Amino acid sequence: MQTKRVIALGFFDGVHIGHGALLRRTRQVADSLGCTAAALTFDAPPAQVISGTPVALISSAQDRARLMRRLYGMDEVLVRHFDRTLMQLTWQDYIETLLLAELGAVHVVCGADHRFGFHGAGTAERLRTFCAARGVGCDIVEKVELDGAPVSSTRIRALLQAGELDAARRLLGHAQLLSGTVAHGAHRGNAIGFPTANLPFPAGVLVPPRGVYCAQAQLEDGTLYPAVVNIGVHPTAGSLPAPILEAHLCGFDGDLYGKLLAVWLYHFLRPERPFSSMETLAAQIAYDRAKTVEYFEAANL
């Protein structure tokens, strides 16, 4: 028997408070109907596939799924491959073939500006009318505004690129999330008494400004640690070819290699800069760690 789903529609980059309005409504309707609450997203931004112009993502598909499940209680996050074949579906076939026949939608939820199908011919109103003719429910959620402007991934992306994490967090409703599998590095942190977990940036994901951040690191079992995070290229020890994320977990003692680590960026402390020696760098990291612990104690997080 096919699973009956209430499905939120969108790309959901960053999973911000505007997306949250759709996801909360999806959860509410699913509970009332006794159905599965699901969100449909894609592995690549449709605008990128259509235009061929890369879009720097706030979050990877994995992190979008993590956020939608954790913050909004989605039972499923359906990640579909977006390619030319899907792009060229008529808006009617998109609904009939993908949403109804394949995914078993009994109710859908979308934003007022939602577009889909070939050349974006599908609109929220067309979706509602088409669904109504087939006995499928449809809710259209208006845009959420904050500080007099709509909350959007584009607006948040600009704040993150400028290092304005506090402002971005108000629009996201959570700290920026970056996660991945911990990789081996050069072990320079161990040598100066500050071991770090190294996370390469997923392809296509926005790299925040280089510098040091107050963050929380979350282990696979859900345990949270305050973390000093450096995003950069190691100017003191010889520059790397591309920025990486290095997290020193305050109070953690263990082996994280090969394990999944989620890092929540809360506050920008200082820009990355070279130091005259590794000893001077170690002294600075000790100061950064103290400031990070102080930040989270003051924020009661």
Coordinates of N, CA and C in Angstrom, one line a residue, residues 153-276:
S153 N 16.0 33.0 1.5 CA 17.4 32.5 1.5 C 18.4 33.4 0.9
T154 N 18.0 34.2 -0.1 CA 18.9 35.2 -0.7 C 19.3 36.3 0.3
R155 N 18.3 36.7 1.1 CA 18.6 37.7 2.2 C 19.6 37.2 3.2
I156 N 19.3 35.9 3.6 CA 20.2 35.3 4.6 C 21.6 35.0 4.1
R157 N 21.6 34.6 2.8 CA 22.9 34.3 2.2 C 23.8 35.5 2.2
A158 N 23.3 36.7 1.9 CA 24.0 37.9 1.9 C 24.6 38.2 3.3
L159 N 23.7 38.0 4.4 CA 24.2 38.2 5.7 C 25.3 37.3 6.1
L160 N 25.2 36.1 5.8 CA 26.2 35.1 6.1 C 27.6 35.4 5.4
Q161 N 27.5 35.8 4.1 CA 28.7 36.2 3.4 C 29.4 37.4 4.0
A162 N 28.6 38.3 4.7 CA 29.1 39.5 5.3 C 29.6 39.2 6.7
G163 N 29.4 38.0 7.2 CA 29.8 37.6 8.6 C 28.8 38.1 9.6
E164 N 27.6 38.4 9.2 CA 26.5 38.9 10.1 C 25.7 37.7 10.7
L165 N 26.4 36.9 11.5 CA 25.7 35.7 12.0 C 24.5 35.9 12.9
D166 N 24.7 37.0 13.7 CA 23.6 37.2 14.6 C 22.3 37.6 13.9
A167 N 22.4 38.5 12.9 CA 21.3 38.9 12.1 C 20.7 37.7 11.3
A168 N 21.6 36.9 10.7 CA 21.2 35.7 9.9 C 20.4 34.8 10.8
R169 N 20.9 34.6 12.1 CA 20.2 33.6 13.0 C 18.8 34.0 13.3
R170 N 18.5 35.3 13.3 CA 17.1 35.8 13.6 C 16.2 35.4 12.4
L171 N 16.7 35.4 11.2 CA 15.9 35.0 10.0 C 15.9 33.5 9.9
L172 N 16.9 32.8 10.2 CA 16.9 31.4 10.1 C 16.1 30.7 11.2
G173 N 16.1 31.3 12.4 CA 15.5 30.7 13.6 C 16.4 29.7 14.2
H174 N 17.6 29.6 13.8 CA 18.6 28.7 14.4 C 20.0 29.2 13.9
A175 N 21.0 28.6 14.5 CA 22.3 28.9 14.0 C 22.6 28.2 12.7
Q176 N 23.5 28.8 11.9 CA 23.9 28.1 10.7 C 24.5 26.8 11.0
L177 N 24.1 25.8 10.2 CA 24.5 24.4 10.4 C 25.4 24.0 9.3
L178 N 26.5 23.4 9.7 CA 27.5 22.8 8.7 C 27.8 21.4 9.3
S179 N 27.7 20.4 8.5 CA 28.0 19.0 9.1 C 28.7 18.2 8.1
G180 N 29.4 17.2 8.5 CA 30.1 16.3 7.6 C 30.8 15.2 8.4
T181 N 31.6 14.4 7.7 CA 32.4 13.3 8.3 C 33.8 13.9 8.7
V182 N 34.2 13.7 9.9 CA 35.5 14.2 10.3 C 36.6 13.5 9.6
A183 N 37.5 14.3 9.0 CA 38.6 13.8 8.2 C 39.9 14.1 8.9
H184 N 40.9 13.3 8.5 CA 42.3 13.5 9.1 C 42.9 14.8 8.5
G185 N 43.6 15.5 9.3 CA 44.3 16.7 8.9 C 45.8 16.5 9.1
A186 N 46.5 17.6 9.3 CA 47.9 17.6 9.5 C 48.3 17.4 11.0
H187 N 47.3 17.3 11.9 CA 47.4 17.1 13.3 C 48.2 18.2 14.0
R188 N 48.2 19.5 13.4 CA 48.9 20.6 14.0 C 48.3 21.0 15.4
G189 N 46.9 20.8 15.4 CA 46.3 21.2 16.7 C 46.7 20.3 17.9
N190 N 46.9 19.0 17.6 CA 47.4 18.1 18.6 C 48.7 18.6 19.1
A191 N 49.6 19.0 18.2 CA 50.9 19.4 18.6 C 51.0 20.6 19.5
I192 N 50.0 21.5 19.5 CA 50.0 22.6 20.4 C 48.9 22.6 21.5
G193 N 48.4 21.4 21.7 CA 47.5 21.1 22.8 C 46.0 21.5 22.5
F194 N 45.7 21.7 21.2 CA 44.3 22.0 20.9 C 43.8 21.1 19.7
P195 N 43.5 19.8 19.9 CA 43.1 19.0 18.8 C 41.8 19.5 18.2
T196 N 41.8 19.3 16.9 CA 40.6 19.8 16.1 C 40.0 18.7 15.3
A197 N 38.7 18.8 15.1 CA 38.0 17.9 14.1 C 37.9 18.7 12.8
N198 N 38.4 18.1 11.7 CA 38.4 18.8 10.4 C 37.2 18.4 9.6
L199 N 36.5 19.4 9.0 CA 35.4 19.1 8.1 C 35.6 19.8 6.8
P200 N 35.8 19.1 5.7 CA 35.8 19.8 4.4 C 34.4 20.3 4.1
F201 N 34.4 21.4 3.3 CA 33.1 22.0 3.0 C 32.4 21.2 1.9
P202 N 31.1 20.8 2.0 CA 30.5 20.1 0.9 C 30.5 21.0 -0.4
A203 N 30.5 20.3 -1.5 CA 30.5 21.0 -2.8 C 29.3 21.9 -2.9
G204 N 29.5 23.2 -3.3 CA 28.4 24.0 -3.5 C 27.8 24.8 -2.3
V205 N 28.4 24.5 -1.1 CA 27.9 25.1 0.1 C 28.7 26.4 0.4
L206 N 28.0 27.4 0.7 CA 28.6 28.7 1.0 C 29.7 28.6 2.1
V207 N 30.9 29.1 1.9 CA 32.0 29.1 2.8 C 31.9 30.5 3.6
P208 N 31.6 30.5 4.9 CA 31.6 31.8 5.6 C 32.9 32.5 5.6
P209 N 32.9 33.8 5.9 CA 34.2 34.5 5.9 C 35.2 33.8 6.8
R210 N 36.4 33.9 6.4 CA 37.5 33.3 7.1 C 37.7 33.9 8.5
G211 N 37.8 33.1 9.5 CA 38.0 33.6 10.8 C 37.6 32.6 11.9
V212 N 37.5 33.1 13.1 CA 37.2 32.2 14.2 C 35.8 32.5 14.8
Y213 N 35.1 31.4 15.1 CA 33.7 31.5 15.5 C 33.5 30.8 16.8
C214 N 32.5 31.3 17.6 CA 31.9 30.6 18.7 C 30.9 29.6 18.1
A215 N 31.0 28.4 18.4 CA 30.0 27.4 17.8 C 29.7 26.3 18.9
Q216 N 28.7 25.5 18.5 CA 28.4 24.3 19.2 C 28.7 23.1 18.3
A217 N 29.3 22.1 18.8 CA 29.6 20.9 18.0 C 28.7 19.8 18.6
Q218 N 28.0 19.1 17.7 CA 27.1 18.0 18.1 C 27.5 16.7 17.6
L219 N 27.7 15.8 18.5 CA 28.1 14.4 18.2 C 26.9 13.6 17.7
E220 N 27.2 12.4 17.1 CA 26.2 11.6 16.6 C 25.1 11.2 17.6
D221 N 25.5 11.1 18.9 CA 24.5 10.8 19.9 C 23.8 12.0 20.4
G222 N 24.0 13.2 19.8 CA 23.2 14.4 20.2 C 23.9 15.2 21.2
T223 N 25.0 14.8 21.8 CA 25.8 15.6 22.8 C 26.3 16.8 22.2
L224 N 26.2 18.0 22.9 CA 26.7 19.2 22.4 C 27.9 19.7 23.3
Y225 N 28.8 20.3 22.6 CA 30.0 20.9 23.2 C 30.2 22.3 22.7
P226 N 30.6 23.2 23.5 CA 31.1 24.5 23.0 C 32.3 24.2 22.1
A227 N 32.4 25.0 21.1 CA 33.6 24.7 20.2 C 34.1 26.0 19.6
V228 N 35.4 26.1 19.5 CA 36.1 27.1 18.8 C 36.3 26.7 17.4
V229 N 35.8 27.4 16.5 CA 35.8 26.9 15.1 C 36.7 27.9 14.3
N230 N 37.6 27.4 13.5 CA 38.4 28.2 12.6 C 38.0 27.8 11.2
I231 N 37.6 28.8 10.4 CA 37.4 28.6 8.9 C 38.5 29.3 8.2
G232 N 39.3 28.6 7.5 CA 40.4 29.3 6.8 C 41.4 28.3 6.2
V233 N 42.6 28.8 6.0 CA 43.6 28.1 5.2 C 44.9 27.9 5.9
H234 N 45.0 28.1 7.2 CA 46.2 27.9 8.0 C 47.3 28.9 7.6
P235 N 47.2 30.2 7.7 CA 48.2 31.1 7.2 C 49.5 31.0 8.1
T236 N 49.4 30.6 9.3 CA 50.6 30.5 10.2 C 51.5 29.3 9.8
A237 N 50.8 28.2 9.5 CA 51.6 26.9 9.2 C 51.7 26.6 7.7
G238 N 51.4 27.5 6.9 CA 51.4 27.3 5.4 C 50.1 27.1 4.9
S239 N 49.7 28.0 3.9 CA 48.3 28.0 3.5 C 47.9 26.8 2.7
L240 N 46.6 26.4 3.0 CA 46.0 25.3 2.3 C 45.4 25.8 1.0
P241 N 45.1 24.9 0.0 CA 44.6 25.3 -1.3 C 43.1 25.7 -1.2
A242 N 42.4 25.3 -0.2 CA 41.0 25.7 0.0 C 40.6 25.7 1.5
P243 N 39.7 26.6 1.9 CA 39.3 26.7 3.3 C 38.7 25.4 3.8
I244 N 39.0 25.1 5.1 CA 38.4 24.0 5.8 C 37.8 24.5 7.1
L245 N 37.0 23.7 7.7 CA 36.4 24.0 9.0 C 37.1 23.1 10.0
E246 N 37.7 23.8 11.0 CA 38.4 23.0 12.1 C 37.7 23.4 13.4
A247 N 37.2 22.4 14.2 CA 36.5 22.6 15.4 C 37.3 22.0 16.6
H248 N 37.6 22.9 17.5 CA 38.2 22.4 18.8 C 37.0 22.3 19.8
L249 N 36.7 21.1 20.2 CA 35.5 20.9 21.2 C 36.0 21.1 22.6
C250 N 35.5 22.1 23.3 CA 35.9 22.4 24.6 C 35.4 21.3 25.6
G251 N 36.3 20.6 26.3 CA 35.9 19.6 27.3 C 35.8 18.2 26.7
F252 N 36.0 18.1 25.4 CA 35.8 16.7 24.8 C 37.2 16.0 24.7
D253 N 37.2 14.7 25.0 CA 38.4 13.9 24.9 C 38.0 12.6 24.2
G254 N 38.4 12.4 23.0 CA 38.0 11.2 22.3 C 38.4 11.3 20.8
D255 N 38.1 10.2 20.1 CA 38.4 10.1 18.7 C 37.2 10.3 17.8
L256 N 37.2 11.3 16.9 CA 36.1 11.6 16.1 C 36.3 11.2 14.6
Y257 N 37.5 10.7 14.3 CA 37.8 10.5 12.9 C 36.7 9.5 12.3
G258 N 36.2 9.9 11.1 CA 35.2 9.0 10.4 C 33.8 9.1 10.9
K259 N 33.6 10.0 11.9 CA 32.3 10.1 12.5 C 31.6 11.4 12.0
L260 N 30.3 11.4 12.1 CA 29.5 12.5 11.6 C 29.5 13.6 12.7
L261 N 29.8 14.8 12.4 CA 29.8 15.9 13.3 C 29.0 17.1 12.8
A262 N 28.1 17.6 13.6 CA 27.3 18.8 13.2 C 27.9 20.0 13.9
V263 N 28.1 21.1 13.2 CA 28.6 22.3 13.8 C 27.6 23.4 13.6
W264 N 27.2 24.1 14.7 CA 26.3 25.2 14.6 C 27.1 26.5 14.9
L265 N 27.2 27.3 13.9 CA 27.9 28.6 14.0 C 27.0 29.7 14.7
Y266 N 27.5 30.3 15.8 CA 26.7 31.3 16.5 C 27.2 32.7 16.4
H267 N 28.5 32.8 16.5 CA 29.1 34.2 16.6 C 30.5 34.3 16.1
F268 N 30.7 35.4 15.3 CA 32.0 35.6 14.7 C 32.9 36.3 15.8
L269 N 34.0 35.7 16.1 CA 35.0 36.2 17.1 C 36.0 37.2 16.5
R270 N 36.7 36.7 15.4 CA 37.8 37.5 14.8 C 38.1 37.0 13.5
P271 N 38.8 37.8 12.6 CA 39.2 37.3 11.3 C 40.4 36.3 11.5
E272 N 40.6 35.5 10.5 CA 41.8 34.6 10.5 C 43.0 35.5 10.2
R273 N 44.2 35.2 10.9 CA 45.4 36.0 10.6 C 46.6 35.1 10.9
P274 N 47.7 35.4 10.3 CA 48.9 34.7 10.6 C 49.5 35.1 12.0
F275 N 50.2 34.2 12.6 CA 50.9 34.5 13.9 C 52.4 34.3 13.7
S276 N 53.2 34.9 14.6 CA 54.6 34.9 14.4 C 55.2 33.5 14.8

